[in-house]
Coordinates of C-alpha atoms (C1' of nucleotides) in Angstrom, one line a residue:
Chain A
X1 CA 118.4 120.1 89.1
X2 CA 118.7 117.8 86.7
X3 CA 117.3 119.5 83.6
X4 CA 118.7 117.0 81.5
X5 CA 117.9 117.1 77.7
X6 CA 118.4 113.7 76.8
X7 CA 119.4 113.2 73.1
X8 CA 119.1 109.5 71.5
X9 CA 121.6 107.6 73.2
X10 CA 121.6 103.7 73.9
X11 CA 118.7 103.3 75.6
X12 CA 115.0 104.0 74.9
X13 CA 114.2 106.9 76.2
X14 CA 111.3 105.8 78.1
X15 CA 113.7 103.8 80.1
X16 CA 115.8 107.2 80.6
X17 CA 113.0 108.9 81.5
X18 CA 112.1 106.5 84.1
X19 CA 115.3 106.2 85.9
X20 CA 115.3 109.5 86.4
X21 CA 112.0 110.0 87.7
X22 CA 112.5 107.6 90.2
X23 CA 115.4 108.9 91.0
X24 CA 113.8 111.8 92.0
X25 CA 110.9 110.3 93.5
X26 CA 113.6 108.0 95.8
X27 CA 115.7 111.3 96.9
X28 CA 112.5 112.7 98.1
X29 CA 111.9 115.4 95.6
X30 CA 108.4 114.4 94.7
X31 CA 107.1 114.3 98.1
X32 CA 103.9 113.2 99.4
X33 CA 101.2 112.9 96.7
X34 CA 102.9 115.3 94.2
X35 CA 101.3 115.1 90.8
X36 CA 103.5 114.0 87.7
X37 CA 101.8 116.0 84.9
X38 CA 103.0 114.5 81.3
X39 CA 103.7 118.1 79.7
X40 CA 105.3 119.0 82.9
X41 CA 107.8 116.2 82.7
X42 CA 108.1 116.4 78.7
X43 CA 109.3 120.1 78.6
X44 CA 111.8 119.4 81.9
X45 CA 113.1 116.0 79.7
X46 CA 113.2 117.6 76.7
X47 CA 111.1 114.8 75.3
X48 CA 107.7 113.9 73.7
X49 CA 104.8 113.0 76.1
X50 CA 104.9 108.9 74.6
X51 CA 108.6 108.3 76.6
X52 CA 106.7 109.8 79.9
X53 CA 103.6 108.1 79.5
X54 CA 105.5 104.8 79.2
X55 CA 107.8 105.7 82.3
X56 CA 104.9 106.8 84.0
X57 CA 103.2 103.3 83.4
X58 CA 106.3 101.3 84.9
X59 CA 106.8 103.6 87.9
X60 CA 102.6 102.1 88.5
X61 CA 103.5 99.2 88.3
X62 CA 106.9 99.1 90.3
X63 CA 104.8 100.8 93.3
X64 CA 105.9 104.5 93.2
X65 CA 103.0 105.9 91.9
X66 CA 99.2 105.7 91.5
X67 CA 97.3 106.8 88.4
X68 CA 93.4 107.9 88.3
X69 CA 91.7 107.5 84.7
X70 CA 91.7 111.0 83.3
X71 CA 93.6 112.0 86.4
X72 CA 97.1 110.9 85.6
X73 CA 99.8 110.0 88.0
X74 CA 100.5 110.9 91.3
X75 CA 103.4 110.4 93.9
X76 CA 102.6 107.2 96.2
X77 CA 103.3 108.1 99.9
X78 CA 104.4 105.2 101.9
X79 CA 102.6 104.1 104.9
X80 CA 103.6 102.2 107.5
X81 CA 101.4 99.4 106.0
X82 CA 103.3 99.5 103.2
X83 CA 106.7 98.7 105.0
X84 CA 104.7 95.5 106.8
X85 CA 103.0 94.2 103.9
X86 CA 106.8 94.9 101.8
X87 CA 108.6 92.8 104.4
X88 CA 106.1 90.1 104.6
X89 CA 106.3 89.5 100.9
X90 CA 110.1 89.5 101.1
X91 CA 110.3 87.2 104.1
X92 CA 108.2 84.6 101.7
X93 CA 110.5 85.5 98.3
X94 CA 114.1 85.8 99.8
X95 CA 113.8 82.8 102.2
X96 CA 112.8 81.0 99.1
X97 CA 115.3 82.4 97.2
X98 CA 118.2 81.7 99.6
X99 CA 117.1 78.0 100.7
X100 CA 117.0 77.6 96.5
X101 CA 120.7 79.4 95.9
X102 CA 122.1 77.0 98.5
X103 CA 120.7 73.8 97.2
X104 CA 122.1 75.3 93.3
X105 CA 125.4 75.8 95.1
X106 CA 125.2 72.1 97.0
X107 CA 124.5 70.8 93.0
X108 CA 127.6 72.6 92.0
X109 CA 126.2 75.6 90.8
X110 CA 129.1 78.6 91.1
X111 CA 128.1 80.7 93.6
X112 CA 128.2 83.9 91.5
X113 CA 129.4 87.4 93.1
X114 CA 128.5 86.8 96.6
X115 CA 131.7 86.8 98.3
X116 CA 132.9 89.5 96.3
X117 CA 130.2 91.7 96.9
X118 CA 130.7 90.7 100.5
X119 CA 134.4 91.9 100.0
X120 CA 133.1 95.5 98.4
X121 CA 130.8 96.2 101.5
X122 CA 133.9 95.6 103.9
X123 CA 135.6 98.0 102.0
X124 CA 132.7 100.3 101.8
X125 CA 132.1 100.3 105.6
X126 CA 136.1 100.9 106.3
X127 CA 136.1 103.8 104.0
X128 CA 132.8 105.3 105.3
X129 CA 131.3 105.5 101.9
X130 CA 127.8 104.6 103.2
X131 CA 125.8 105.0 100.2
X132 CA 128.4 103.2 98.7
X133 CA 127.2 100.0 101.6
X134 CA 123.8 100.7 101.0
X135 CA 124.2 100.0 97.3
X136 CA 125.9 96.8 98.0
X137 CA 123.9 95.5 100.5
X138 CA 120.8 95.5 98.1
X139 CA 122.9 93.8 95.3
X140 CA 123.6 91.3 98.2
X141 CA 120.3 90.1 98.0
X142 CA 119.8 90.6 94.6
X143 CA 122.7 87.8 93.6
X144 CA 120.7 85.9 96.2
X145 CA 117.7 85.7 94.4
X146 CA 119.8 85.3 90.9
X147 CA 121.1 82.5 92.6
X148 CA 118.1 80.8 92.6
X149 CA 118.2 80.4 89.1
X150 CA 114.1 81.4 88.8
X151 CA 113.5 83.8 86.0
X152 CA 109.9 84.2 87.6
X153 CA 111.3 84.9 91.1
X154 CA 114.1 87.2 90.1
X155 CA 110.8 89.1 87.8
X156 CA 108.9 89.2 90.6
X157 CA 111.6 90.4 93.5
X158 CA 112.4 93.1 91.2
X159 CA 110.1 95.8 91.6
X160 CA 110.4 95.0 95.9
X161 CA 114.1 95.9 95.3
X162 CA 112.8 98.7 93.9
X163 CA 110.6 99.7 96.8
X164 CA 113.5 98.8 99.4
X165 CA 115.7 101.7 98.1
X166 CA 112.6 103.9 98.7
X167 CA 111.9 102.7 102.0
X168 CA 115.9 102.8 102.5
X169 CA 116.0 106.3 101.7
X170 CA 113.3 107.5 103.9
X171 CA 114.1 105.3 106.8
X172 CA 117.9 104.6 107.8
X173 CA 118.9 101.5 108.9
X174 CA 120.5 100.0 111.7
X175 CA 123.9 99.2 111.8
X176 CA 125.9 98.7 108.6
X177 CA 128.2 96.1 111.0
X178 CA 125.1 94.0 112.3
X179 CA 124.0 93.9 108.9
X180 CA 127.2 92.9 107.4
X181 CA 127.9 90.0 110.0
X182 CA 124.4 88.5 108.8
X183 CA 125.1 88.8 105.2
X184 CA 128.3 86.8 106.0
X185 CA 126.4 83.8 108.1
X186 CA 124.0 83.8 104.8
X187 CA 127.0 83.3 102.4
X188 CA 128.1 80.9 104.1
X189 CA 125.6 79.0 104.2
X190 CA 124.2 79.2 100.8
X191 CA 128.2 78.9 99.8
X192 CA 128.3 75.6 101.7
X193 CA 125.2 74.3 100.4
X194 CA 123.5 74.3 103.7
X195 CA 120.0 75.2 102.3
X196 CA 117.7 75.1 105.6
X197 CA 120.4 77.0 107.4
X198 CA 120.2 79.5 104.6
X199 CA 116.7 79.3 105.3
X200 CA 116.5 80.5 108.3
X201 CA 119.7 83.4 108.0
X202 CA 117.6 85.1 105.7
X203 CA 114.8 84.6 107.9
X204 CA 115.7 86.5 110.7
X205 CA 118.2 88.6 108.5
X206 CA 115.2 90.1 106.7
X207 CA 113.0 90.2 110.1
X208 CA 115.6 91.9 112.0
X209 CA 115.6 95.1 109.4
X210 CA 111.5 95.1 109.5
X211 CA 111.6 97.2 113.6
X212 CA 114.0 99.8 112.9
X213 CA 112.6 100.5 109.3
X214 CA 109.2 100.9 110.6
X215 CA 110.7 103.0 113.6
X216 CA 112.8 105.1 110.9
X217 CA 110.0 105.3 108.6
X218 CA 107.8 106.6 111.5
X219 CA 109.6 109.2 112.6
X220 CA 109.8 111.2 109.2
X221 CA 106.3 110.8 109.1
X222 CA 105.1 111.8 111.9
X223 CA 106.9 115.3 112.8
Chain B
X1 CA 87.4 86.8 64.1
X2 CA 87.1 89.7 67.2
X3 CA 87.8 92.4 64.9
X4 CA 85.7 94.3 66.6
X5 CA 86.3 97.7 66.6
X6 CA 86.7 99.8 70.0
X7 CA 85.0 102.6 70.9
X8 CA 85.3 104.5 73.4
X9 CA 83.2 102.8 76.5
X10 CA 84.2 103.0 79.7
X11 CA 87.4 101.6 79.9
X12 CA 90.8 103.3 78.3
X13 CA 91.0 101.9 75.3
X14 CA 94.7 100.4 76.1
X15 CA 93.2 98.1 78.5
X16 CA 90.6 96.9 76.0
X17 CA 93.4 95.8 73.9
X18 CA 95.4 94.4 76.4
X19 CA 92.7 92.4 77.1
X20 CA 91.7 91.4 73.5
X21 CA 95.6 90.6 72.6
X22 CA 95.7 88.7 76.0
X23 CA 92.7 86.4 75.2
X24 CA 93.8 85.8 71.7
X25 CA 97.3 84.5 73.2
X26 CA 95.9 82.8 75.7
X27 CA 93.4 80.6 73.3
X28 CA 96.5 79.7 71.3
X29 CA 95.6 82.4 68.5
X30 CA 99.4 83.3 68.4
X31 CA 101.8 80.2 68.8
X32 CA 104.9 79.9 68.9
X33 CA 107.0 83.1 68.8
X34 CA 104.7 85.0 66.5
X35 CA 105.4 88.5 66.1
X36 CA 103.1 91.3 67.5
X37 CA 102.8 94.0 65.1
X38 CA 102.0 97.5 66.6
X39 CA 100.3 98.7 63.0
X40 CA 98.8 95.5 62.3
X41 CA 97.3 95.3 66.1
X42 CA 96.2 99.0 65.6
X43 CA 94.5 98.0 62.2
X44 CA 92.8 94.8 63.3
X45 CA 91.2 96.7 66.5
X46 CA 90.7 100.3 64.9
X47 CA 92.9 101.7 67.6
X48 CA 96.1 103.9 66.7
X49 CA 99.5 102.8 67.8
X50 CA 99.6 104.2 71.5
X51 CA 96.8 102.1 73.2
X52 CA 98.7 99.1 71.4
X53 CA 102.1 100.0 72.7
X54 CA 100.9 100.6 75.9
X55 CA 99.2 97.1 76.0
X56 CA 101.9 95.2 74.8
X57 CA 103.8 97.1 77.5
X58 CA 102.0 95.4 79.9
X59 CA 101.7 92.1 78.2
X60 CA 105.2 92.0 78.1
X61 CA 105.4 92.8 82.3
X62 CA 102.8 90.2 82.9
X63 CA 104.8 87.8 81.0
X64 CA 103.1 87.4 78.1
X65 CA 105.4 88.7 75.4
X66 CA 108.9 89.1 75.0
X67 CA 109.9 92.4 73.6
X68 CA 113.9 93.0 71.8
X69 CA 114.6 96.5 71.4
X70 CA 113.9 97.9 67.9
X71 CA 112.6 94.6 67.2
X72 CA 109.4 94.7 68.6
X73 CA 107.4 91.8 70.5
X74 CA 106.9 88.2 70.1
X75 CA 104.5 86.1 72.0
X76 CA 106.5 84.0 74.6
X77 CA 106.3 80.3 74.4
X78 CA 106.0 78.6 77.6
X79 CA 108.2 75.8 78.5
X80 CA 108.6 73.1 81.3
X81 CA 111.1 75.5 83.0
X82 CA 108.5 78.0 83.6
X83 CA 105.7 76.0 84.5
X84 CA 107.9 74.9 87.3
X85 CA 109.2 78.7 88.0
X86 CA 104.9 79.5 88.5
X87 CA 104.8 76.6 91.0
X88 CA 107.9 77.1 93.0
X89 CA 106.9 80.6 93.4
X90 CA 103.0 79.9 93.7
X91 CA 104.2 77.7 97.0
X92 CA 105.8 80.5 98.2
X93 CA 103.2 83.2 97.7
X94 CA 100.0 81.7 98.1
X95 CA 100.7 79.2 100.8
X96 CA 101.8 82.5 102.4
X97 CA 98.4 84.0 101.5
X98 CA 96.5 81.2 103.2
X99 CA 97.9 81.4 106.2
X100 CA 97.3 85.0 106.4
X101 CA 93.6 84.6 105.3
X102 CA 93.2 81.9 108.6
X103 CA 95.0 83.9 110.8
X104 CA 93.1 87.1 109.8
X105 CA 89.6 85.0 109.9
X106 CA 91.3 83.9 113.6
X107 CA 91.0 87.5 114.4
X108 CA 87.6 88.4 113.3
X109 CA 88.1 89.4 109.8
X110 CA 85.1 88.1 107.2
X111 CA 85.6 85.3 105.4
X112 CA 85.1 86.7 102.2
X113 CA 83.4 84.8 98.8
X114 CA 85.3 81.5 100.0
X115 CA 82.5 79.5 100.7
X116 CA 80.3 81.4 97.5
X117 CA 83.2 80.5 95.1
X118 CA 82.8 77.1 96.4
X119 CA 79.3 76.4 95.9
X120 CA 79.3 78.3 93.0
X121 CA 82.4 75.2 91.6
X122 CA 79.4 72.6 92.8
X123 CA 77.3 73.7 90.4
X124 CA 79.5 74.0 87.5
X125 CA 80.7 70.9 87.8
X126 CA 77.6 69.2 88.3
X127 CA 76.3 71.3 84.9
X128 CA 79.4 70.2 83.4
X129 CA 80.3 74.2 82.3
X130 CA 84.3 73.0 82.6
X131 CA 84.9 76.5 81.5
X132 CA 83.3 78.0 84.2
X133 CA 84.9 75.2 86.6
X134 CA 88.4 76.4 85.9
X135 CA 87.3 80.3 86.2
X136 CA 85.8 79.7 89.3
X137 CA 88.8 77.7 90.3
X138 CA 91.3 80.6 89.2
X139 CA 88.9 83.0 91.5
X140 CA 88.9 80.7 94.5
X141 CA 92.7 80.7 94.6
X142 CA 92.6 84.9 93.9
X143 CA 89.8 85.0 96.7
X144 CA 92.7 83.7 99.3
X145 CA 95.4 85.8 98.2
X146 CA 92.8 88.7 98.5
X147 CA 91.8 87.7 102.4
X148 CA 95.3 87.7 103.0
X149 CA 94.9 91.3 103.4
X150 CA 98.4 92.1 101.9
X151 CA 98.0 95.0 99.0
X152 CA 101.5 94.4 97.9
X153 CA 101.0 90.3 97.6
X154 CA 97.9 90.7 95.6
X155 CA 99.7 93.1 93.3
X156 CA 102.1 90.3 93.2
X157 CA 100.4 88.0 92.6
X158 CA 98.4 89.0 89.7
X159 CA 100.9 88.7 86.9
X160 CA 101.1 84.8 88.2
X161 CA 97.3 84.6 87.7
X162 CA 97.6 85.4 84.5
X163 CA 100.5 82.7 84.0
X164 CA 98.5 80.2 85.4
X165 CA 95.1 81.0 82.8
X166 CA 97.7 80.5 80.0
X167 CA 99.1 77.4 81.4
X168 CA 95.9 75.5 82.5
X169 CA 94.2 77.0 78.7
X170 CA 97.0 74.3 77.0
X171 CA 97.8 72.1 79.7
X172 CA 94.8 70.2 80.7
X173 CA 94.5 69.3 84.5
X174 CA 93.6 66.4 87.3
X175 CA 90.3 66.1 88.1
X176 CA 87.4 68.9 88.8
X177 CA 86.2 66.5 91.8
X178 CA 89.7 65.9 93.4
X179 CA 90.3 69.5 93.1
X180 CA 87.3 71.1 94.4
X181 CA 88.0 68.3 97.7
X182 CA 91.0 70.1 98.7
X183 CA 89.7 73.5 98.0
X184 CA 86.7 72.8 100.5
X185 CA 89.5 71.6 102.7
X186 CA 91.4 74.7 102.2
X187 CA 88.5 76.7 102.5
X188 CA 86.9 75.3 106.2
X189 CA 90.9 75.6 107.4
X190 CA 90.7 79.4 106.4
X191 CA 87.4 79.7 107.4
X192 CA 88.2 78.0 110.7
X193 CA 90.9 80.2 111.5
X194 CA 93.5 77.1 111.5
X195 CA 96.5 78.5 110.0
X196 CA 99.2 76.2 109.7
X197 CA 97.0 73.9 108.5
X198 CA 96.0 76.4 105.8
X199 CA 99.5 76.5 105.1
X200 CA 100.0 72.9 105.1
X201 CA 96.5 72.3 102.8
X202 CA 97.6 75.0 100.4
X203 CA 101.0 73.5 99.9
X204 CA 99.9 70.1 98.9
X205 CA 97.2 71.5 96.9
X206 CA 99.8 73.6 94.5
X207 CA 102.0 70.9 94.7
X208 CA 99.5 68.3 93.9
X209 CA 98.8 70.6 90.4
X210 CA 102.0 70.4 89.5
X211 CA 102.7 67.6 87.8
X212 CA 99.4 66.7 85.7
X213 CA 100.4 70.2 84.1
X214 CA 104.1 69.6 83.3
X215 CA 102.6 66.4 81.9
X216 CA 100.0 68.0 79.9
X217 CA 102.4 70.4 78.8
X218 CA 104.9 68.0 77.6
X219 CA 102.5 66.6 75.7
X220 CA 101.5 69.6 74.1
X221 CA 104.6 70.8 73.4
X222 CA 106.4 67.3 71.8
X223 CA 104.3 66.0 69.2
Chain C
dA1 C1' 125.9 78.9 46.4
dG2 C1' 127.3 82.6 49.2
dT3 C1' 128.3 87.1 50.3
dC4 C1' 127.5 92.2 49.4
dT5 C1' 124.3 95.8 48.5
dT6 C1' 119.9 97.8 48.1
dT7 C1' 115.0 98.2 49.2
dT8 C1' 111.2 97.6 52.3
dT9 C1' 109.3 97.1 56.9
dT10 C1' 109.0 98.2 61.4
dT11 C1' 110.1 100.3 65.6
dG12 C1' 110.9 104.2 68.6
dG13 C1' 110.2 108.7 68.7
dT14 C1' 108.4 113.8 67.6
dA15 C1' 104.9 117.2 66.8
dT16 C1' 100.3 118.6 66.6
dA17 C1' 95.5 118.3 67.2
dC18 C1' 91.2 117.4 69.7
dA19 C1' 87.3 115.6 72.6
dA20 C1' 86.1 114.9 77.1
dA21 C1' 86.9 114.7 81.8
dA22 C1' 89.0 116.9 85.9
dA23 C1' 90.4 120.8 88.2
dG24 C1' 90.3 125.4 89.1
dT25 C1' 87.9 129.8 89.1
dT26 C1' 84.4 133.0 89.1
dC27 C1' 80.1 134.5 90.3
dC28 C1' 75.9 134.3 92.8
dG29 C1' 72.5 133.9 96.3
dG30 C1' 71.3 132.8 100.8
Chain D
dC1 C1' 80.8 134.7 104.9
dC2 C1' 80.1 130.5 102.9
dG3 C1' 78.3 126.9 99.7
dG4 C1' 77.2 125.9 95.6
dA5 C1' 76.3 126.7 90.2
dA6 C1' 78.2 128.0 86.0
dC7 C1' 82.1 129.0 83.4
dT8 C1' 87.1 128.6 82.1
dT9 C1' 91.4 126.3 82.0
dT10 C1' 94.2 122.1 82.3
dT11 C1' 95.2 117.7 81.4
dT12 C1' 94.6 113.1 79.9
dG13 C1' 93.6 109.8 76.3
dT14 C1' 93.7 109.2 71.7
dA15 C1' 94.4 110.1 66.6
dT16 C1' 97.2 111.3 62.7
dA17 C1' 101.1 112.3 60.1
dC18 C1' 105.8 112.1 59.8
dC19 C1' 110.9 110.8 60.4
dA20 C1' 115.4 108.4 61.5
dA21 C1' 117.4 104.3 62.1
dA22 C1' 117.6 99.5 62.7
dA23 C1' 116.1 94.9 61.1
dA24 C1' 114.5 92.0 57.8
dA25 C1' 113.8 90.9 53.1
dA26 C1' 115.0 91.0 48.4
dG27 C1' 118.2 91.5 44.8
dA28 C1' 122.6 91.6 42.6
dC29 C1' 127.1 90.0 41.8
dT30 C1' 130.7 87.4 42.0

DNA sequence: AGTCTTTTTTTGGTATACAAAAAGTTCCGG
DNA sequence: CCGGAACTTTTTGTATACCAAAAAAAGACT
């Protein structure tokens, strides 16, 4: 579908060539352990084999595919496993992440686009647009972890975020409401500087989403 | 003085020269923000320009490098904020890890090369091979994160490792003795299944690192 | 000296080629 | 009919040569 020839625009091309892939691995085009031949991808790119080697090598290391020596790269499937051990990892990051935005905020740090985004997803939700809500919950917790002002933290969260939209898209989530309320509490906390409250919000904000994922996730596996 | 020239062994040859650039940066070869040449790398190890792009792709994802489009990559040089970014997000990951490893030991799991790495840190230090003291250090701490049993942690926190080799390689640290006190500590908690005290071990132990290193650093870095 | 212009380097990318390892296929014998 | 052995085709990993365009460096000119 999207046969794309991309000419030289602003960006490398590897960097084209990777959003793209992903995005088809995230809408499920790819599915289960789907090969990603370099050729194959060159002649539907319109591009040399260097730009989809060097995509291929960040969709490794961002999670969405495995590569064999003299075997190249194929589609990760994602395991129930890989949900737990995602959520886990999260649960130690983003609880970090919030308790630090709040005490940056209580130092008088600005607090950045949280409300606003907060603002967007009400929107969002009242006008139905739900990929519109998904969107904006995950930038929700990216400005989070920006928040934290930790270069290292914000590198390392980033290829999680990039493993949520995966999960996201196989799995749906519960409701966009519930969801919203929490991200609210968690503003508001980090907004008022109240770092352990924060803490915790993010806590059981990221723990409540780990049940109905895995549930989610289950289902269009198993069938 | 490793212009060696790579053949083909085992190993693509990429990852050869990921490792050879890696080493070099890490002894210091490369301070300050030298630039890394893709022809002059491919000269110096007899390679052609893909292997070297591809390792400089990862050096620059592990942290090592900083590329600017068009501009190529210069070798990152570490300051006091990121030494503090590794710890802050060491405390989050690998006290994390610990308590994992004791509460998978809890439930039967094997206790890994914990008590090896141990003894093995006995005799080094006793032999005075300081070199081997800080590897086996490094390994101990990798050993945890591996018990914890979480794929997606240990893929974490690999890029971290390699932070920490750079760090401790110019910032010299507390004592071998002291050290290898709290890792036996850390180690019969683990080992004993006792995982908040794992936790609790592993926190002051990262913590305790801290600020010999941001001292050493400082030191390094002023004069 | 300070800016404008020209040359040189260097990156990012293309195309093509090739050895060697997988993967696929055919053929063969039990 | 099925399991392997031998052959063929793909595909990766790498090399080489080349190009456009952007940076960096070097001149040139007030």
């Amino acid at each position: 579908m999207p046969e794309t020839l991309t000419a030289r625009d602003d960006e490398a091309l590897a960097e084209q060539v990777y959003q793209l892939v992903l995005e088809a691995i995230v809408a499920g085009k790819y599915e289960q352990g789907a090969r990603l031949r370099e050729r194959e991808l060159s002649e539907l790119y319109n591009v040399s084999r260097i730009p989809v080697r060097e995509a291929i090598q960040r969709l490794e290391q961002d999670g969405f595919v495995e590569t064999f020596p003299r075997r190249g790269a194929v589609v990760r499937q994602l395991t129930l496993t890989d949900v737990n051990e995602l959520f886990d990892v999260r649960l130690c990051l983003e609880t970090f992440a919030a308790r630090m935005a709040a005490a940056r905020v209580a130092a008088g740090e600005p607090g950045g686009r949280l409300r606003e985004l907060l603002d967007d997803a009400r929107q969002a939700i009242d006008d139905g647009r739900s990929d519109d809500v998904v969107r904006l919950s995950a930038a929700f917790h990216a400005e989070i972890v920006r928040l934290s002002g930790n270069r290292l933290l914000i590198e390392s969260v980033k290829p999680l975020f990039g493993r949520m939209r995966w999960i996201f898209g196989l799995a749906h989530n519960r409701s966009n409401e519930l969801q919203r309320d929490e991200h609210m509490e968690l503003c508001n906390a980090i907004l008022g500087g109240k770092a352990d409250l924060a803490y915790t919000l993010a806590y059981s904000h990221i723990e409540l989403g780990r049940e109905p994922v895995l549930k989610g996730l289950a289902q269009t596996l198993e069938p």
